[in-house]
mmCIF file with all atom_site columns, C-alpha atoms and ligand atoms in Angstrom:
data_model
loop_
_atom_site.group_PDB
_atom_site.id
_atom_site.type_symbol
_atom_site.label_atom_id
_atom_site.label_alt_id
_atom_site.label_comp_id
_atom_site.label_asym_id
_atom_site.label_entity_id
_atom_site.label_seq_id
_atom_site.pdbx_PDB_ins_code
_atom_site.Cartn_x
_atom_site.Cartn_y
_atom_site.Cartn_z
_atom_site.occupancy
_atom_site.B_iso_or_equiv
_atom_site.pdbx_formal_charge
_atom_site.auth_seq_id
_atom_site.auth_comp_id
_atom_site.auth_asym_id
_atom_site.auth_atom_id
_atom_site.pdbx_PDB_model_num
ATOM   1   C CA . MET A 1 1   ? -171.130 22.863 -74.472  1.00 0.00 ? 1   MET A CA 1
ATOM   2   C CA . GLU A 1 2   ? -174.328 20.935 -73.510  1.00 0.00 ? 2   GLU A CA 1
ATOM   3   C CA . SER A 1 3   ? -175.508 18.617 -76.111  1.00 0.00 ? 3   SER A CA 1
ATOM   4   C CA . LEU A 1 4   ? -178.745 19.560 -78.032  1.00 0.00 ? 4   LEU A CA 1
ATOM   5   C CA . ARG A 1 5   ? -181.852 17.741 -76.766  1.00 0.00 ? 5   ARG A CA 1
ATOM   6   C CA . VAL A 1 6   ? -183.821 16.391 -79.762  1.00 0.00 ? 6   VAL A CA 1
ATOM   7   C CA . GLY A 1 7   ? -187.424 15.158 -79.757  1.00 0.00 ? 7   GLY A CA 1
ATOM   8   C CA . VAL A 1 8   ? -188.625 13.142 -82.770  1.00 0.00 ? 8   VAL A CA 1
ATOM   9   C CA . LEU A 1 9   ? -192.189 12.820 -83.922  1.00 0.00 ? 9   LEU A CA 1
ATOM   10  C CA . LEU A 1 10  ? -193.026 9.976  -86.350  1.00 0.00 ? 10  LEU A CA 1
ATOM   11  C CA . SER A 1 11  ? -195.883 7.735  -87.521  1.00 0.00 ? 11  SER A CA 1
ATOM   12  C CA . GLY A 1 12  ? -194.091 4.777  -89.228  1.00 0.00 ? 12  GLY A CA 1
ATOM   13  C CA . SER A 1 13  ? -191.081 2.702  -89.614  1.00 0.00 ? 13  SER A CA 1
ATOM   14  C CA . GLY A 1 14  ? -188.573 5.204  -88.474  1.00 0.00 ? 14  GLY A CA 1
ATOM   15  C CA . THR A 1 15  ? -185.574 4.550  -90.680  1.00 0.00 ? 15  THR A CA 1
ATOM   16  C CA . ASN A 1 16  ? -184.751 8.247  -90.364  1.00 0.00 ? 16  ASN A CA 1
ATOM   17  C CA . LEU A 1 17  ? -185.125 8.046  -86.606  1.00 0.00 ? 17  LEU A CA 1
ATOM   18  C CA . GLN A 1 18  ? -182.625 5.140  -86.726  1.00 0.00 ? 18  GLN A CA 1
ATOM   19  C CA . ALA A 1 19  ? -180.122 7.224  -88.671  1.00 0.00 ? 19  ALA A CA 1
ATOM   20  C CA . ILE A 1 20  ? -180.594 10.123 -86.228  1.00 0.00 ? 20  ILE A CA 1
ATOM   21  C CA . LEU A 1 21  ? -180.065 7.738  -83.305  1.00 0.00 ? 21  LEU A CA 1
ATOM   22  C CA . ASP A 1 22  ? -176.918 6.225  -84.873  1.00 0.00 ? 22  ASP A CA 1
ATOM   23  C CA . ALA A 1 23  ? -175.376 9.578  -85.533  1.00 0.00 ? 23  ALA A CA 1
ATOM   24  C CA . ALA A 1 24  ? -176.084 10.985 -82.016  1.00 0.00 ? 24  ALA A CA 1
ATOM   25  C CA . GLY A 1 25  ? -173.156 11.860 -79.843  1.00 0.00 ? 25  GLY A CA 1
ATOM   26  C CA . VAL A 1 26  ? -171.552 14.868 -78.343  1.00 0.00 ? 26  VAL A CA 1
ATOM   27  C CA . GLU A 1 27  ? -173.496 17.324 -80.536  1.00 0.00 ? 27  GLU A CA 1
ATOM   28  C CA . TYR A 1 28  ? -176.996 16.031 -79.820  1.00 0.00 ? 28  TYR A CA 1
ATOM   29  C CA . SER A 1 29  ? -179.011 13.212 -78.133  1.00 0.00 ? 29  SER A CA 1
ATOM   30  C CA . VAL A 1 30  ? -182.507 12.017 -78.769  1.00 0.00 ? 30  VAL A CA 1
ATOM   31  C CA . VAL A 1 31  ? -184.429 12.511 -75.549  1.00 0.00 ? 31  VAL A CA 1
ATOM   32  C CA . VAL A 1 32  ? -187.958 11.484 -76.551  1.00 0.00 ? 32  VAL A CA 1
ATOM   33  C CA . VAL A 1 33  ? -189.807 9.870  -79.526  1.00 0.00 ? 33  VAL A CA 1
ATOM   34  C CA . VAL A 1 34  ? -193.505 10.628 -79.991  1.00 0.00 ? 34  VAL A CA 1
ATOM   35  C CA . SER A 1 35  ? -195.929 8.856  -82.269  1.00 0.00 ? 35  SER A CA 1
ATOM   36  C CA . ASP A 1 36  ? -199.657 9.252  -83.027  1.00 0.00 ? 36  ASP A CA 1
ATOM   37  C CA . LYS A 1 37  ? -199.614 5.562  -83.789  1.00 0.00 ? 37  LYS A CA 1
ATOM   38  C CA . ALA A 1 38  ? -199.230 2.961  -81.067  1.00 0.00 ? 38  ALA A CA 1
ATOM   39  C CA . ASP A 1 39  ? -197.795 0.319  -83.432  1.00 0.00 ? 39  ASP A CA 1
ATOM   40  C CA . ALA A 1 40  ? -195.308 2.575  -85.230  1.00 0.00 ? 40  ALA A CA 1
ATOM   41  C CA . PHE A 1 41  ? -192.141 0.578  -85.496  1.00 0.00 ? 41  PHE A CA 1
ATOM   42  C CA . GLY A 1 42  ? -190.172 3.756  -84.782  1.00 0.00 ? 42  GLY A CA 1
ATOM   43  C CA . LEU A 1 43  ? -191.417 3.515  -81.101  1.00 0.00 ? 43  LEU A CA 1
ATOM   44  C CA . GLN A 1 44  ? -189.737 0.157  -80.886  1.00 0.00 ? 44  GLN A CA 1
ATOM   45  C CA . ARG A 1 45  ? -186.544 1.528  -82.331  1.00 0.00 ? 45  ARG A CA 1
ATOM   46  C CA . ALA A 1 46  ? -186.595 4.218  -79.463  1.00 0.00 ? 46  ALA A CA 1
ATOM   47  C CA . ARG A 1 47  ? -187.235 1.590  -76.822  1.00 0.00 ? 47  ARG A CA 1
ATOM   48  C CA . ASP A 1 48  ? -184.335 -0.501 -78.231  1.00 0.00 ? 48  ASP A CA 1
ATOM   49  C CA . ALA A 1 49  ? -182.126 2.590  -77.931  1.00 0.00 ? 49  ALA A CA 1
ATOM   50  C CA . GLY A 1 50  ? -183.242 3.284  -74.377  1.00 0.00 ? 50  GLY A CA 1
ATOM   51  C CA . VAL A 1 51  ? -185.054 6.474  -75.466  1.00 0.00 ? 51  VAL A CA 1
ATOM   52  C CA . PRO A 1 52  ? -188.485 7.202  -73.958  1.00 0.00 ? 52  PRO A CA 1
ATOM   53  C CA . ALA A 1 53  ? -191.237 6.242  -76.488  1.00 0.00 ? 53  ALA A CA 1
ATOM   54  C CA . VAL A 1 54  ? -194.569 8.008  -76.029  1.00 0.00 ? 54  VAL A CA 1
ATOM   55  C CA . HIS A 1 55  ? -197.736 7.218  -77.933  1.00 0.00 ? 55  HIS A CA 1
ATOM   56  C CA . VAL A 1 56  ? -200.080 10.278 -77.940  1.00 0.00 ? 56  VAL A CA 1
ATOM   57  C CA . ASP A 1 57  ? -203.466 8.955  -79.299  1.00 0.00 ? 57  ASP A CA 1
ATOM   58  C CA . PRO A 1 58  ? -205.265 11.636 -81.183  1.00 0.00 ? 58  PRO A CA 1
ATOM   59  C CA . ARG A 1 59  ? -208.566 9.881  -80.204  1.00 0.00 ? 59  ARG A CA 1
ATOM   60  C CA . GLY A 1 60  ? -207.956 10.801 -76.572  1.00 0.00 ? 60  GLY A CA 1
ATOM   61  C CA . TYR A 1 61  ? -208.274 14.505 -77.241  1.00 0.00 ? 61  TYR A CA 1
ATOM   62  C CA . ASP A 1 62  ? -210.965 16.910 -78.043  1.00 0.00 ? 62  ASP A CA 1
ATOM   63  C CA . GLY A 1 63  ? -209.732 18.174 -81.388  1.00 0.00 ? 63  GLY A CA 1
ATOM   64  C CA . ARG A 1 64  ? -206.406 18.937 -83.106  1.00 0.00 ? 64  ARG A CA 1
ATOM   65  C CA . ASP A 1 65  ? -205.375 21.788 -80.883  1.00 0.00 ? 65  ASP A CA 1
ATOM   66  C CA . ALA A 1 66  ? -205.618 19.723 -77.736  1.00 0.00 ? 66  ALA A CA 1
ATOM   67  C CA . PHE A 1 67  ? -203.812 16.840 -79.371  1.00 0.00 ? 67  PHE A CA 1
ATOM   68  C CA . ASN A 1 68  ? -201.001 19.182 -80.525  1.00 0.00 ? 68  ASN A CA 1
ATOM   69  C CA . GLU A 1 69  ? -200.828 20.767 -77.018  1.00 0.00 ? 69  GLU A CA 1
ATOM   70  C CA . ALA A 1 70  ? -200.436 17.260 -75.488  1.00 0.00 ? 70  ALA A CA 1
ATOM   71  C CA . ILE A 1 71  ? -197.500 16.612 -77.815  1.00 0.00 ? 71  ILE A CA 1
ATOM   72  C CA . ALA A 1 72  ? -196.001 20.018 -76.936  1.00 0.00 ? 72  ALA A CA 1
ATOM   73  C CA . ASP A 1 73  ? -196.322 19.030 -73.269  1.00 0.00 ? 73  ASP A CA 1
ATOM   74  C CA . VAL A 1 74  ? -194.422 15.826 -73.816  1.00 0.00 ? 74  VAL A CA 1
ATOM   75  C CA . LEU A 1 75  ? -191.635 17.641 -75.660  1.00 0.00 ? 75  LEU A CA 1
ATOM   76  C CA . ARG A 1 76  ? -191.442 20.320 -72.902  1.00 0.00 ? 76  ARG A CA 1
ATOM   77  C CA . ALA A 1 77  ? -191.424 17.645 -70.171  1.00 0.00 ? 77  ALA A CA 1
ATOM   78  C CA . HIS A 1 78  ? -188.277 16.209 -71.854  1.00 0.00 ? 78  HIS A CA 1
ATOM   79  C CA . ASP A 1 79  ? -186.820 19.620 -72.368  1.00 0.00 ? 79  ASP A CA 1
ATOM   80  C CA . ALA A 1 80  ? -186.446 19.294 -76.134  1.00 0.00 ? 80  ALA A CA 1
ATOM   81  C CA . GLY A 1 81  ? -184.441 22.073 -77.735  1.00 0.00 ? 81  GLY A CA 1
ATOM   82  C CA . LEU A 1 82  ? -185.164 20.827 -81.273  1.00 0.00 ? 82  LEU A CA 1
ATOM   83  C CA . VAL A 1 83  ? -188.038 18.876 -82.758  1.00 0.00 ? 83  VAL A CA 1
ATOM   84  C CA . CYS A 1 84  ? -187.513 16.662 -85.792  1.00 0.00 ? 84  CYS A CA 1
ATOM   85  C CA . LEU A 1 85  ? -190.454 15.390 -87.823  1.00 0.00 ? 85  LEU A CA 1
ATOM   86  C CA . ALA A 1 86  ? -189.394 11.997 -89.327  1.00 0.00 ? 86  ALA A CA 1
ATOM   87  C CA . GLY A 1 87  ? -192.338 10.625 -91.250  1.00 0.00 ? 87  GLY A CA 1
ATOM   88  C CA . PHE A 1 88  ? -195.009 12.221 -88.961  1.00 0.00 ? 88  PHE A CA 1
ATOM   89  C CA . MET A 1 89  ? -198.095 11.932 -91.109  1.00 0.00 ? 89  MET A CA 1
ATOM   90  C CA . ARG A 1 90  ? -200.059 14.846 -89.512  1.00 0.00 ? 90  ARG A CA 1
ATOM   91  C CA . ILE A 1 91  ? -200.062 18.511 -90.143  1.00 0.00 ? 91  ILE A CA 1
ATOM   92  C CA . LEU A 1 92  ? -198.900 20.397 -86.994  1.00 0.00 ? 92  LEU A CA 1
ATOM   93  C CA . ALA A 1 93  ? -201.341 22.814 -85.478  1.00 0.00 ? 93  ALA A CA 1
ATOM   94  C CA . PRO A 1 94  ? -200.264 26.455 -85.026  1.00 0.00 ? 94  PRO A CA 1
ATOM   95  C CA . ASN A 1 95  ? -200.005 26.109 -81.173  1.00 0.00 ? 95  ASN A CA 1
ATOM   96  C CA . LEU A 1 96  ? -197.318 23.369 -81.561  1.00 0.00 ? 96  LEU A CA 1
ATOM   97  C CA . VAL A 1 97  ? -195.500 25.336 -84.326  1.00 0.00 ? 97  VAL A CA 1
ATOM   98  C CA . LYS A 1 98  ? -195.466 28.457 -82.149  1.00 0.00 ? 98  LYS A CA 1
ATOM   99  C CA . ALA A 1 99  ? -194.346 26.609 -79.026  1.00 0.00 ? 99  ALA A CA 1
ATOM   100 C CA . PHE A 1 100 ? -191.180 25.550 -80.948  1.00 0.00 ? 100 PHE A CA 1
ATOM   101 C CA . GLU A 1 101 ? -190.819 28.439 -83.354  1.00 0.00 ? 101 GLU A CA 1
ATOM   102 C CA . ASN A 1 102 ? -187.840 27.897 -85.699  1.00 0.00 ? 102 ASN A CA 1
ATOM   103 C CA . ARG A 1 103 ? -186.973 24.832 -83.728  1.00 0.00 ? 103 ARG A CA 1
ATOM   104 C CA . ILE A 1 104 ? -188.861 22.262 -85.748  1.00 0.00 ? 104 ILE A CA 1
ATOM   105 C CA . LEU A 1 105 ? -187.308 20.510 -88.777  1.00 0.00 ? 105 LEU A CA 1
ATOM   106 C CA . ASN A 1 106 ? -188.965 18.293 -91.242  1.00 0.00 ? 106 ASN A CA 1
ATOM   107 C CA . ILE A 1 107 ? -187.500 16.031 -94.001  1.00 0.00 ? 107 ILE A CA 1
ATOM   108 C CA . HIS A 1 108 ? -189.445 15.731 -97.257  1.00 0.00 ? 108 HIS A CA 1
ATOM   109 C CA . PRO A 1 109 ? -188.715 13.205 -99.956  1.00 0.00 ? 109 PRO A CA 1
ATOM   110 C CA . ALA A 1 110 ? -188.471 15.643 -102.838 1.00 0.00 ? 110 ALA A CA 1
ATOM   111 C CA . LEU A 1 111 ? -186.782 18.943 -103.833 1.00 0.00 ? 111 LEU A CA 1
ATOM   112 C CA . LEU A 1 112 ? -189.234 21.526 -102.480 1.00 0.00 ? 112 LEU A CA 1
ATOM   113 C CA . PRO A 1 113 ? -191.010 23.504 -103.635 1.00 0.00 ? 113 PRO A CA 1
ATOM   114 C CA . ALA A 1 114 ? -191.580 20.721 -106.124 1.00 0.00 ? 114 ALA A CA 1
ATOM   115 C CA . PHE A 1 115 ? -193.932 17.945 -104.991 1.00 0.00 ? 115 PHE A CA 1
ATOM   116 C CA . PRO A 1 116 ? -195.168 18.891 -101.649 1.00 0.00 ? 116 PRO A CA 1
ATOM   117 C CA . GLY A 1 117 ? -197.693 16.691 -99.836  1.00 0.00 ? 117 GLY A CA 1
ATOM   118 C CA . GLY A 1 118 ? -198.116 13.109 -98.784  1.00 0.00 ? 118 GLY A CA 1
ATOM   119 C CA . HIS A 1 119 ? -197.027 11.210 -102.058 1.00 0.00 ? 119 HIS A CA 1
ATOM   120 C CA . ALA A 1 120 ? -194.057 13.185 -103.195 1.00 0.00 ? 120 ALA A CA 1
ATOM   121 C CA . VAL A 1 121 ? -192.074 10.299 -104.604 1.00 0.00 ? 121 VAL A CA 1
ATOM   122 C CA . ARG A 1 122 ? -195.036 8.984  -106.671 1.00 0.00 ? 122 ARG A CA 1
ATOM   123 C CA . ASP A 1 123 ? -195.781 12.594 -107.871 1.00 0.00 ? 123 ASP A CA 1
ATOM   124 C CA . ALA A 1 124 ? -192.240 13.188 -109.019 1.00 0.00 ? 124 ALA A CA 1
ATOM   125 C CA . LEU A 1 125 ? -192.171 9.798  -110.844 1.00 0.00 ? 125 LEU A CA 1
ATOM   126 C CA . ASP A 1 126 ? -195.553 10.468 -112.492 1.00 0.00 ? 126 ASP A CA 1
ATOM   127 C CA . TRP A 1 127 ? -194.344 13.918 -113.599 1.00 0.00 ? 127 TRP A CA 1
ATOM   128 C CA . GLY A 1 128 ? -191.386 12.318 -115.387 1.00 0.00 ? 128 GLY A CA 1
ATOM   129 C CA . VAL A 1 129 ? -188.658 14.343 -113.653 1.00 0.00 ? 129 VAL A CA 1
ATOM   130 C CA . LYS A 1 130 ? -185.090 13.143 -114.143 1.00 0.00 ? 130 LYS A CA 1
ATOM   131 C CA . ILE A 1 131 ? -183.831 14.437 -110.839 1.00 0.00 ? 131 ILE A CA 1
ATOM   132 C CA . THR A 1 132 ? -185.581 14.520 -107.507 1.00 0.00 ? 132 THR A CA 1
ATOM   133 C CA . GLY A 1 133 ? -184.155 14.384 -103.999 1.00 0.00 ? 133 GLY A CA 1
ATOM   134 C CA . THR A 1 134 ? -184.785 15.276 -100.433 1.00 0.00 ? 134 THR A CA 1
ATOM   135 C CA . THR A 1 135 ? -185.193 18.563 -98.454  1.00 0.00 ? 135 THR A CA 1
ATOM   136 C CA . VAL A 1 136 ? -184.690 19.420 -94.792  1.00 0.00 ? 136 VAL A CA 1
ATOM   137 C CA . HIS A 1 137 ? -186.670 22.528 -93.914  1.00 0.00 ? 137 HIS A CA 1
ATOM   138 C CA . LEU A 1 138 ? -187.838 24.501 -90.912  1.00 0.00 ? 138 LEU A CA 1
ATOM   139 C CA . VAL A 1 139 ? -191.517 23.944 -90.192  1.00 0.00 ? 139 VAL A CA 1
ATOM   140 C CA . ASP A 1 140 ? -193.963 26.851 -90.357  1.00 0.00 ? 140 ASP A CA 1
ATOM   141 C CA . GLU A 1 141 ? -197.666 26.795 -90.353  1.00 0.00 ? 141 GLU A CA 1
ATOM   142 C CA . GLU A 1 142 ? -197.994 25.732 -93.977  1.00 0.00 ? 142 GLU A CA 1
ATOM   143 C CA . VAL A 1 143 ? -197.426 22.280 -95.262  1.00 0.00 ? 143 VAL A CA 1
ATOM   144 C CA . ASP A 1 144 ? -193.876 21.499 -96.659  1.00 0.00 ? 144 ASP A CA 1
ATOM   145 C CA . HIS A 1 145 ? -193.318 25.313 -96.830  1.00 0.00 ? 145 HIS A CA 1
ATOM   146 C CA . GLY A 1 146 ? -190.770 26.676 -94.327  1.00 0.00 ? 146 GLY A CA 1
ATOM   147 C CA . PRO A 1 147 ? -187.281 27.964 -95.048  1.00 0.00 ? 147 PRO A CA 1
ATOM   148 C CA . ILE A 1 148 ? -184.981 25.306 -96.641  1.00 0.00 ? 148 ILE A CA 1
ATOM   149 C CA . VAL A 1 149 ? -181.980 24.246 -94.680  1.00 0.00 ? 149 VAL A CA 1
ATOM   150 C CA . LEU A 1 150 ? -180.387 21.499 -96.815  1.00 0.00 ? 150 LEU A CA 1
ATOM   151 C CA . GLN A 1 151 ? -181.322 19.742 -100.092 1.00 0.00 ? 151 GLN A CA 1
ATOM   152 C CA . ARG A 1 152 ? -179.754 16.887 -101.921 1.00 0.00 ? 152 ARG A CA 1
ATOM   153 C CA . ALA A 1 153 ? -180.488 15.575 -105.426 1.00 0.00 ? 153 ALA A CA 1
ATOM   154 C CA . VAL A 1 154 ? -181.255 11.941 -106.335 1.00 0.00 ? 154 VAL A CA 1
ATOM   155 C CA . PRO A 1 155 ? -181.392 10.949 -109.973 1.00 0.00 ? 155 PRO A CA 1
ATOM   156 C CA . VAL A 1 156 ? -184.387 9.010  -111.244 1.00 0.00 ? 156 VAL A CA 1
ATOM   157 C CA . GLU A 1 157 ? -183.358 5.802  -112.926 1.00 0.00 ? 157 GLU A CA 1
ATOM   158 C CA . ALA A 1 158 ? -185.110 4.082  -115.932 1.00 0.00 ? 158 ALA A CA 1
ATOM   159 C CA . GLY A 1 159 ? -187.356 1.419  -114.482 1.00 0.00 ? 159 GLY A CA 1
ATOM   160 C CA . ASP A 1 160 ? -187.701 3.065  -111.064 1.00 0.00 ? 160 ASP A CA 1
ATOM   161 C CA . THR A 1 161 ? -190.809 2.267  -109.046 1.00 0.00 ? 161 THR A CA 1
ATOM   162 C CA . GLU A 1 162 ? -192.122 4.469  -106.184 1.00 0.00 ? 162 GLU A CA 1
ATOM   163 C CA . ASP A 1 163 ? -190.432 1.938  -103.764 1.00 0.00 ? 163 ASP A CA 1
ATOM   164 C CA . SER A 1 164 ? -187.152 1.777  -105.513 1.00 0.00 ? 164 SER A CA 1
ATOM   165 C CA . LEU A 1 165 ? -186.842 5.495  -105.808 1.00 0.00 ? 165 LEU A CA 1
ATOM   166 C CA . HIS A 1 166 ? -188.044 6.127  -102.280 1.00 0.00 ? 166 HIS A CA 1
ATOM   167 C CA . GLU A 1 167 ? -185.368 3.639  -100.994 1.00 0.00 ? 167 GLU A CA 1
ATOM   168 C CA . ARG A 1 168 ? -182.573 5.608  -102.757 1.00 0.00 ? 168 ARG A CA 1
ATOM   169 C CA . ILE A 1 169 ? -183.949 8.920  -101.476 1.00 0.00 ? 169 ILE A CA 1
ATOM   170 C CA . LYS A 1 170 ? -184.059 7.431  -97.975  1.00 0.00 ? 170 LYS A CA 1
ATOM   171 C CA . GLU A 1 171 ? -180.418 6.470  -98.188  1.00 0.00 ? 171 GLU A CA 1
ATOM   172 C CA . VAL A 1 172 ? -179.615 10.149 -98.838  1.00 0.00 ? 172 VAL A CA 1
ATOM   173 C CA . GLU A 1 173 ? -182.022 11.335 -96.074  1.00 0.00 ? 173 GLU A CA 1
ATOM   174 C CA . HIS A 1 174 ? -180.195 9.180  -93.613  1.00 0.00 ? 174 HIS A CA 1
ATOM   175 C CA . VAL A 1 175 ? -176.998 11.177 -94.083  1.00 0.00 ? 175 VAL A CA 1
ATOM   176 C CA . LEU A 1 176 ? -178.709 14.606 -94.662  1.00 0.00 ? 176 LEU A CA 1
ATOM   177 C CA . TYR A 1 177 ? -180.971 14.684 -91.605  1.00 0.00 ? 177 TYR A CA 1
ATOM   178 C CA . PRO A 1 178 ? -178.217 14.052 -89.069  1.00 0.00 ? 178 PRO A CA 1
ATOM   179 C CA . GLU A 1 179 ? -176.109 16.657 -90.865  1.00 0.00 ? 179 GLU A CA 1
ATOM   180 C CA . ALA A 1 180 ? -178.875 19.256 -90.457  1.00 0.00 ? 180 ALA A CA 1
ATOM   181 C CA . ILE A 1 181 ? -179.297 18.478 -86.820  1.00 0.00 ? 181 ILE A CA 1
ATOM   182 C CA . ARG A 1 182 ? -175.585 18.868 -86.175  1.00 0.00 ? 182 ARG A CA 1
ATOM   183 C CA . LEU A 1 183 ? -175.676 22.243 -87.924  1.00 0.00 ? 183 LEU A CA 1
ATOM   184 C CA . PHE A 1 184 ? -178.561 23.363 -85.691  1.00 0.00 ? 184 PHE A CA 1
ATOM   185 C CA . ALA A 1 185 ? -176.747 22.034 -82.610  1.00 0.00 ? 185 ALA A CA 1
ATOM   186 C CA . ALA A 1 186 ? -173.702 24.082 -83.572  1.00 0.00 ? 186 ALA A CA 1
ATOM   187 C CA . GLY A 1 187 ? -175.877 27.249 -83.906  1.00 0.00 ? 187 GLY A CA 1
ATOM   188 C CA . ARG A 1 188 ? -174.996 27.493 -87.529  1.00 0.00 ? 188 ARG A CA 1
ATOM   189 C CA . ILE A 1 189 ? -178.451 27.811 -88.999  1.00 0.00 ? 189 ILE A CA 1
ATOM   190 C CA . HIS A 1 190 ? -179.320 31.437 -89.501  1.00 0.00 ? 190 HIS A CA 1
ATOM   191 C CA . VAL A 1 191 ? -182.904 32.228 -90.849  1.00 0.00 ? 191 VAL A CA 1
ATOM   192 C CA . ASP A 1 192 ? -183.515 35.438 -92.760  1.00 0.00 ? 192 ASP A CA 1
ATOM   193 C CA . GLY A 1 193 ? -187.029 35.414 -94.174  1.00 0.00 ? 193 GLY A CA 1
ATOM   194 C CA . ARG A 1 194 ? -187.190 32.466 -96.533  1.00 0.00 ? 194 ARG A CA 1
ATOM   195 C CA . ARG A 1 195 ? -183.449 32.129 -96.679  1.00 0.00 ? 195 ARG A CA 1
ATOM   196 C CA . VAL A 1 196 ? -181.221 30.074 -94.459  1.00 0.00 ? 196 VAL A CA 1
ATOM   197 C CA . ARG A 1 197 ? -177.586 30.943 -94.276  1.00 0.00 ? 197 ARG A CA 1
ATOM   198 C CA . ILE A 1 198 ? -175.337 28.174 -92.967  1.00 0.00 ? 198 ILE A CA 1
ATOM   199 C CA . GLY A 1 199 ? -172.740 30.052 -90.778  1.00 0.00 ? 199 GLY A CA 1
HETATM 200 C C1 . LIG B 2 .   ? -189.158 9.774  -95.336  1.00 0.00 ? 201 LIG B C1 1
HETATM 201 O O1 . LIG B 2 .   ? -189.026 9.514  -96.772  1.00 0.00 ? 201 LIG B O1 1
HETATM 202 C C2 . LIG B 2 .   ? -189.340 11.262 -95.198  1.00 0.00 ? 201 LIG B C2 1
HETATM 203 O O2 . LIG B 2 .   ? -188.897 12.015 -96.126  1.00 0.00 ? 201 LIG B O2 1
HETATM 204 C C3 . LIG B 2 .   ? -190.933 11.437 -95.159  1.00 0.00 ? 201 LIG B C3 1
HETATM 205 O O3 . LIG B 2 .   ? -191.411 10.223 -94.565  1.00 0.00 ? 201 LIG B O3 1
HETATM 206 C C4 . LIG B 2 .   ? -190.474 9.173  -94.788  1.00 0.00 ? 201 LIG B C4 1
HETATM 207 C C5 . LIG B 2 .   ? -190.278 8.575  -93.457  1.00 0.00 ? 201 LIG B C5 1
HETATM 208 O O4 . LIG B 2 .   ? -189.580 7.296  -93.626  1.00 0.00 ? 201 LIG B O4 1
HETATM 209 N N1 . LIG B 2 .   ? -191.345 12.643 -94.569  1.00 0.00 ? 201 LIG B N1 1
HETATM 210 P P1 . LIG B 2 .   ? -189.046 6.523  -92.260  1.00 0.00 ? 201 LIG B P1 1
HETATM 211 O O5 . LIG B 2 .   ? -190.208 6.249  -91.344  1.00 0.00 ? 201 LIG B O5 1
HETATM 212 O O6 . LIG B 2 .   ? -188.063 7.437  -91.611  1.00 0.00 ? 201 LIG B O6 1
HETATM 213 O O7 . LIG B 2 .   ? -188.403 5.287  -92.849  1.00 0.00 ? 201 LIG B O7 1
#
């Protein structure tokens, strides 16, 4: 069986990308990494791994649709069969979501549907929850909304700061995201409405 070709979108440090790269093998390989930020450290991680690293500058395009189409073009040019959002800090436009329908995963640092949005770890801490975690889900046109593939819990500890809690969540993410990609690669993710059955 041919290995799954994965494209990764990110905006930042890319520790999840690193975990995905480190776990790549017969099931999947990372074929391109795309960032909206030229100085995202994740692009450097890609180069170090010998993976094409592409900066798509949103300022170079006339609006969100054109920017998203440019990303879709890069992903198509590398024949990506799965797209993984790994700290990509922009909301995907419908044209990109449709181009890779049910083939885009995101990882979110909370147990969705609790604490969607850009500061999930802080929001969970401020709410006073005792357990939070991380979610891998399929991406649809709404933010942090698509069908849930995998979730794992992370207890909040007394004295946790946003950073300390996020660090522990990321440790779990680094195991969970490659696991979800391997399930996708094996054709074991079956979507039925909001529900995902792992076959
Ligand atoms: C992760 O916590 C992920 O859940 C969120 O953004 C963060 C990215 O971190 N979507 P990194 O760049 O992979 O270190």
